[in-house]
């Protein structure tokens, strides 16, 4: 699921510095956050939602603690982007990172999940190039004949949605996951990857439908791609790919070509 980056090669190519922060540091910071501190964040998140389904208010508070803890680490380290090995939060804190990463992205702190460095770097590129937020998602269903796919995940910046429901995390059925509904229309699918961050996939497409299936992550988008969708079965750049609202393919492709990156088709 997570894709590696060679930190030295990435610095040589992009001038970007990666830093590993031990998860214990985040865990200790979470434990220092009080229920009182998390309550206002949780109430705001619940009030902004279309519905609160499987979780209760306590679950949302626990998710808000992760958000406040990551805010503290952001102030301490001044990072531009962060990815969290969020599955390791499940066993110790009985919560997920979905709420936290969604809110951080809303605040222009680029944030990804599952400790995956390639997509969070891609999210940072997207933000710097276009000013847009991105949804990091898994290919969950591919229809070769129709050139359509379903991309799904439990974390989406709520500012990208027209409304959202507060759900449980799909895989664990605990904590908070986000089921966002997006408006139909043009999107860009983009991924910069490889251990040297020197190759990429790029396609425009159309959101056809928001789905509500029980067998995949909570935010589920059926998308028709303009490029050949069989890439995802033949030679994908790892798993996670990024969805951006609007067609930014010309700008992104020109930039990536200028950076001597190799386009995967």
Short mmCIF file of C-alpha atoms in Angstrom, two decimals, residues 23 26 30 41 45 60 62-74 79-90 95-117 119-120 123 133-137 153-161 164 169 176-178 240 242:
data_model
loop_
_atom_site.label_atom_id
_atom_site.label_comp_id
_atom_site.label_asym_id
_atom_site.label_seq_id
_atom_site.Cartn_x
_atom_site.Cartn_y
_atom_site.Cartn_z
CA UNK A 23 4.87 7.54 15.93
CA UNK A 26 2.46 11.66 17.93
CA UNK A 30 -2.49 12.69 21.47
CA UNK A 41 -13.42 20.80 17.17
CA UNK A 45 -17.25 18.87 12.62
CA UNK A 60 -15.44 12.31 16.96
CA UNK A 62 -10.98 11.10 19.78
CA UNK A 63 -10.47 11.94 16.11
CA UNK A 64 -10.24 15.62 17.01
CA UNK A 65 -7.42 14.81 19.46
CA UNK A 66 -5.37 13.42 16.57
CA UNK A 67 -5.98 16.66 14.67
CA UNK A 68 -4.86 18.82 17.60
CA UNK A 69 -1.81 16.62 18.18
CA UNK A 70 -0.76 16.89 14.54
CA UNK A 71 -1.25 20.67 14.73
CA UNK A 72 1.23 20.71 17.62
CA UNK A 73 3.75 18.69 15.60
CA UNK A 74 3.21 21.03 12.64
CA UNK A 79 6.46 20.77 7.78
CA UNK A 80 4.73 21.58 4.48
CA UNK A 81 3.18 18.11 4.20
CA UNK A 82 2.72 15.08 6.42
CA UNK A 83 1.73 11.45 6.03
CA UNK A 84 0.74 9.34 9.02
CA UNK A 85 0.94 5.56 9.52
CA UNK A 86 -2.64 5.83 10.66
CA UNK A 87 -3.46 2.12 10.96
CA UNK A 88 -1.12 2.03 13.96
CA UNK A 89 -3.43 4.49 15.74
CA UNK A 90 -6.25 1.95 15.66
CA UNK A 95 -9.34 5.97 16.51
CA UNK A 96 -8.27 6.88 13.01
CA UNK A 97 -6.53 9.80 11.31
CA UNK A 98 -9.30 10.53 8.80
CA UNK A 99 -10.87 13.51 10.57
CA UNK A 100 -7.47 15.01 11.42
CA UNK A 101 -6.06 14.76 7.90
CA UNK A 102 -9.25 16.14 6.36
CA UNK A 103 -9.20 19.22 8.58
CA UNK A 104 -5.47 19.79 8.06
CA UNK A 105 -5.95 19.70 4.28
CA UNK A 106 -8.78 22.19 4.66
CA UNK A 107 -6.22 24.47 6.34
CA UNK A 108 -3.64 24.04 3.54
CA UNK A 109 -1.44 21.66 5.53
CA UNK A 110 -1.06 18.90 2.94
CA UNK A 111 -1.84 15.62 4.70
CA UNK A 112 -2.00 12.00 3.59
CA UNK A 113 -2.55 8.65 5.22
CA UNK A 114 -1.05 5.16 5.54
CA UNK A 115 2.50 6.53 5.72
CA UNK A 116 2.56 6.77 1.91
CA UNK A 117 5.17 9.32 0.82
CA UNK A 119 0.98 10.51 -2.92
CA UNK A 120 1.55 13.12 -0.21
CA UNK A 123 -0.59 16.38 -3.14
CA UNK A 133 -6.88 20.30 -2.75
CA UNK A 134 -6.60 16.63 -3.66
CA UNK A 135 -8.37 13.44 -2.60
CA UNK A 136 -6.03 10.47 -2.09
CA UNK A 137 -7.89 7.29 -3.00
CA UNK A 153 -11.07 6.23 0.59
CA UNK A 154 -12.21 7.30 4.06
CA UNK A 155 -10.29 10.59 4.12
CA UNK A 156 -11.26 13.55 1.97
CA UNK A 157 -10.86 17.27 2.65
CA UNK A 158 -14.41 18.29 3.49
CA UNK A 159 -13.86 21.56 1.61
CA UNK A 160 -13.88 19.47 -1.61
CA UNK A 161 -17.35 18.11 -0.90
CA UNK A 164 -20.39 14.88 4.03
CA UNK A 169 -13.57 3.80 9.34
CA UNK A 176 -14.35 8.26 12.16
CA UNK A 177 -14.34 7.95 8.39
CA UNK A 178 -15.72 10.56 6.01
CA UNK A 240 -2.97 5.46 -4.16
CA UNK A 242 -4.96 11.67 -6.46
#
